[in-house]
XYZ file of C-alpha atoms in Angstrom:
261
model
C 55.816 -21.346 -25.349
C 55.748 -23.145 -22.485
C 57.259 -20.202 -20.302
C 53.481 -18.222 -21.380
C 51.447 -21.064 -20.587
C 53.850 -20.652 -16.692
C 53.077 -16.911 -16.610
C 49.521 -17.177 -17.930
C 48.677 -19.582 -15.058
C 49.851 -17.123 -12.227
C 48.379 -14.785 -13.643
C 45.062 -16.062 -13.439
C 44.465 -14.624 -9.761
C 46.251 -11.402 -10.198
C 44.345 -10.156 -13.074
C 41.024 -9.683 -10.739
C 43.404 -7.864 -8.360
C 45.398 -6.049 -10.915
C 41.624 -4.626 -12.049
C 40.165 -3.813 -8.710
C 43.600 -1.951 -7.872
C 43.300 0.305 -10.708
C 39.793 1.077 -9.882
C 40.758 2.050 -6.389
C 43.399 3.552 -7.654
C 41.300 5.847 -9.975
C 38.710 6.785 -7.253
C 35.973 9.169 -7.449
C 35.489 11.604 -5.067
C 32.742 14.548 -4.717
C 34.123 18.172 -5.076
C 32.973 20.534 -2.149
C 30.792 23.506 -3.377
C 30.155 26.804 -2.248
C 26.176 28.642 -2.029
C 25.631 31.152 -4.519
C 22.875 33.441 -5.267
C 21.589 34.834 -7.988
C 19.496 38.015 -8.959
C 16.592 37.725 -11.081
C 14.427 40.589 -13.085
C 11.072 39.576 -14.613
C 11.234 37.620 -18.114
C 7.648 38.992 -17.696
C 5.035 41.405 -15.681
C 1.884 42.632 -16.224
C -0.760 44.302 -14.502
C -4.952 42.561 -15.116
C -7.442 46.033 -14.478
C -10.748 44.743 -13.834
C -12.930 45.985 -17.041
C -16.266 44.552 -18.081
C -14.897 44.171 -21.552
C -11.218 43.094 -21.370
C -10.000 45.524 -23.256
C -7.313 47.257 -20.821
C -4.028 46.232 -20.156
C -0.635 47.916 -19.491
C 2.119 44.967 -20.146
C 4.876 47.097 -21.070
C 4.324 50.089 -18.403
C 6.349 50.871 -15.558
C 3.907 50.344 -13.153
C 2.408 47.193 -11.422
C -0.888 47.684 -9.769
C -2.724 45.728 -6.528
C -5.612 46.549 -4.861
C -8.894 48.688 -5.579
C -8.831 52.343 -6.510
C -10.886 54.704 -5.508
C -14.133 53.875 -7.561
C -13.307 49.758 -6.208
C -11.903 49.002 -9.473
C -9.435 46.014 -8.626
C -5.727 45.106 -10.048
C -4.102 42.587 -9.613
C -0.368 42.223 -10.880
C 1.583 39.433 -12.917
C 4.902 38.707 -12.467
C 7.137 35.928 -14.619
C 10.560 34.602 -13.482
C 12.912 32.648 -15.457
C 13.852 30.253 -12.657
C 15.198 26.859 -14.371
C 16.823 29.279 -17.692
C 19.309 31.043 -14.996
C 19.999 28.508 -12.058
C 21.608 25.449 -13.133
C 20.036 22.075 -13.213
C 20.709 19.936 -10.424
C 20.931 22.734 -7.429
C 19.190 22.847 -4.395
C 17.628 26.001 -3.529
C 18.395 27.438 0.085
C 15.733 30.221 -0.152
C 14.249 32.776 -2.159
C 12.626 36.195 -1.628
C 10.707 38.256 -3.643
C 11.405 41.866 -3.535
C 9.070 45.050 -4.845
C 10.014 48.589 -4.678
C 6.494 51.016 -3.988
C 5.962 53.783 -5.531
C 2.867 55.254 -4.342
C -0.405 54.720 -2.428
C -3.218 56.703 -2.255
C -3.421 56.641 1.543
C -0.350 56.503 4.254
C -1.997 53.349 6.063
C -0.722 49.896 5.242
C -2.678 47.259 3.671
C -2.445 43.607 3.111
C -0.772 42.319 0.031
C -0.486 38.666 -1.028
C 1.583 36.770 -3.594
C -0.288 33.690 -5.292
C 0.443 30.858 -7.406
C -0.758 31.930 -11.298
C -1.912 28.855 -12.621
C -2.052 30.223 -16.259
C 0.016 30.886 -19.187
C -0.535 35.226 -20.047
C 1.390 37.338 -22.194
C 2.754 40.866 -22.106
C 1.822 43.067 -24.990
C 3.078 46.714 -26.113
C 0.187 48.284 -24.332
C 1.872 50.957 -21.560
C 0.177 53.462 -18.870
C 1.496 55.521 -16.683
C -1.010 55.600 -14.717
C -3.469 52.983 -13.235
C -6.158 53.346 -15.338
C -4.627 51.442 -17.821
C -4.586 51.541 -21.657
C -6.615 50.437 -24.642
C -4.906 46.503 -24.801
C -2.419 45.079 -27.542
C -1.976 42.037 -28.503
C -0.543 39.553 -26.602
C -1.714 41.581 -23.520
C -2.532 39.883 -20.201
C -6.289 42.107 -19.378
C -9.023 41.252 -16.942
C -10.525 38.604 -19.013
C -7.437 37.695 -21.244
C -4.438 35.153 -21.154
C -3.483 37.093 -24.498
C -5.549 39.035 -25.780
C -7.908 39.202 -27.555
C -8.829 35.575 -27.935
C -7.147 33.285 -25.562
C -9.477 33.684 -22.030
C -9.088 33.250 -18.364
C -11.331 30.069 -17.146
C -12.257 32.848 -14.535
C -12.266 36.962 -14.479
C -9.175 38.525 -12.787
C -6.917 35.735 -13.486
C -6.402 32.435 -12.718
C -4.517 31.977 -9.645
C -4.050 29.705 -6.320
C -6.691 31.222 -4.001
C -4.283 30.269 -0.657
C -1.801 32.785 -0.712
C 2.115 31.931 -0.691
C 2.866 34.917 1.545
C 1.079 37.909 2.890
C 2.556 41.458 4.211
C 1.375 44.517 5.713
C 2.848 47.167 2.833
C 2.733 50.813 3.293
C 2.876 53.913 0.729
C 6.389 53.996 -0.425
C 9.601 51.730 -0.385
C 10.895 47.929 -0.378
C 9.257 45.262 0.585
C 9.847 41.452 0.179
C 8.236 38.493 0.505
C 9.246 34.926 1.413
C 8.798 31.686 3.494
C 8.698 28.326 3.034
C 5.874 28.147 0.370
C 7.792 30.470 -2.186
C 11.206 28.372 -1.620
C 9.134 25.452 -2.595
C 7.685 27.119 -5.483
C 11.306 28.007 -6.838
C 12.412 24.443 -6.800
C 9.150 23.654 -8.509
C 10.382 26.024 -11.229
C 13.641 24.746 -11.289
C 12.690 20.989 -11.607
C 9.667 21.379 -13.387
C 10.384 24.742 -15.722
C 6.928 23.853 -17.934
C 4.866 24.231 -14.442
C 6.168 27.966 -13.904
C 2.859 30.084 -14.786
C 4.538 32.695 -12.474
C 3.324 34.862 -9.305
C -0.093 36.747 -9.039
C -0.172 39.819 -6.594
C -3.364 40.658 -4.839
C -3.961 43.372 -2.558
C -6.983 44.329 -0.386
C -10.043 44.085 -2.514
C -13.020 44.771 0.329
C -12.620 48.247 0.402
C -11.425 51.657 -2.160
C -8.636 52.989 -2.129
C -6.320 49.745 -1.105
C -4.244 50.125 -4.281
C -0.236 49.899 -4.532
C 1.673 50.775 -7.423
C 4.760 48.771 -7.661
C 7.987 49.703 -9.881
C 7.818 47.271 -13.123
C 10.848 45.333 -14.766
C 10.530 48.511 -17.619
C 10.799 51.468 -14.664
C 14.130 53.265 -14.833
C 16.207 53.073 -12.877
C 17.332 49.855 -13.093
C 17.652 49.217 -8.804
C 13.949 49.562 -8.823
C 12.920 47.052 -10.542
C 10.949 43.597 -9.338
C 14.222 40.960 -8.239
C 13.612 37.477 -7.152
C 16.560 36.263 -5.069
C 17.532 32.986 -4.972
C 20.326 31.362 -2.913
C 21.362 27.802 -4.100
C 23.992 25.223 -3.622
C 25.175 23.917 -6.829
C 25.498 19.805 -6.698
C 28.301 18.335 -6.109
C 30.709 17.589 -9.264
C 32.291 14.028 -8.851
C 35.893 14.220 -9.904
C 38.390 11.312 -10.601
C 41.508 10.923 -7.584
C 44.544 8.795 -7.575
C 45.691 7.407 -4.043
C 49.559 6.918 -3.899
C 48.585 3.770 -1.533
C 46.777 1.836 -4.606
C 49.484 2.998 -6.792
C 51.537 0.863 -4.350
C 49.570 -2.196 -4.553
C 49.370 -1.898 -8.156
C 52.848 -1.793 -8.330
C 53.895 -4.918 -5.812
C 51.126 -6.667 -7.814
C 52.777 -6.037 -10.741
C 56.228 -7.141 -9.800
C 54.940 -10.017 -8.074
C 53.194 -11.494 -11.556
C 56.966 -11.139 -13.300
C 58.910 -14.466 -13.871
């Protein structure tokens, strides 16, 4: 009994220590990680034909359409990107570039295309053309004075959409072209953080004049490489990770002896 009470009262001190040395001992250090990027298709693209009545749409066609035809009919395109369900929580995005494959113009010059901020929920319906008149709407179908049709509205014709474009480029009749900057990286890690703010991206081309009109290759056009991709390079964060030092194991251990009778 009375050789406890001895050993309790040295003991007194080297408990504290004994603690603290096991905590160093079990340190936590941050595991180094490496950029990745990832590839992403449309969840979601549509294309909004201006029509008095709303009643054309073309959500599940394989063409996206900006600019005015030749009678100064405008489109304007919709695209959707599942940011925050593919990138992992937590990452910091690097950059990001949106990437469009053109199909067809109906004049070689270029012409000014812009990518915008939809500020809007819309749908995509069965509705499908070929061609850029467009066809008679479905339900669910994004049109000129829809959200979804046919009862859910725009709060303006032509969609509703930041007016100050993200990023603007000179695009000519055929082949890739991508947009980016600082505005659409900060967008993404809007998305990412914020997944219920992602309305998506509008695309609007030259509207002054006829005949300004792109089609783009939609997330339905075969084959596959032509499809709408938003890239995204990110840096996973950092995974903390639990370390034993052999030098706290030491103290631990002297510790230890020293508290024996």
């Amino acid at each position: 009994m009375k050789r406890t009470n001895h050993i309790g009262s040295r003991q007194v001190g080297i408990v504290p220590a004994l603690v603290l040395s096991f905590a160093c001992a079990h340190a936590l250090s941050f595991t180094k990680v490496d950029a990745e990027t990832i590839v992403l298709e449309p969840a979601r693209d549509a294309t909004l034909f201006e029509d008095s009545t709303g009643a054309t749409a073309s959500g599940s066609g394989p063409g996206l359409f900006a600019g005015n035809n030749a009678g100064s009919n405008t489109r304007r395109a919709l695209l959707l990107f599942d940011v925050a369900g593919e990138v992992p929580g937590g990452a910091t995005v690097d950059s990001a570039e949106l990437r469009l494959h053109v199909d067809s113009a109906p004049f070689p010059d270029s012409v000014s295309v812009s990518i915008h901020l939809a500020t809007a929920i819309w749908g995509e319906g069965a509705s499908r053309s070929n061609g850029g008149r467009g066809a008679p709407a479905d339900t669910g179908d994004a049109t000129w004075l829809h959200r979804h049709f046919p009862d859910e509205l725009w709060s303006q014709a032509g969609g509703d959409f930041d007016p100050a474009g993200l990023d603007t480029l000179a695009v000519g009749p055929e082949g890739f072209v991508s947009w980016t900057g600082a505005a659409l990286i900060q967008l993404v890690r809007e998305w990412l953080d914020n997944p219920v703010s992602n309305y998506g991206l509008l695309l609007k081309g030259e509207e002054g004049a006829p005949s300004t009109v792109r089609r783009f290759d939609s997330r339905e056009q075969e084959p596959g490489d032509l499809r709408p991709v938003l890239t995204v390079h990110f840096t996973p964060s950092a995974t903390p990770t639990e370390r034993t030092t052999w030098s706290a194991l030491k103290a631990l251990w002297r510790l230890e002896s020293s508290a024996r009778p």
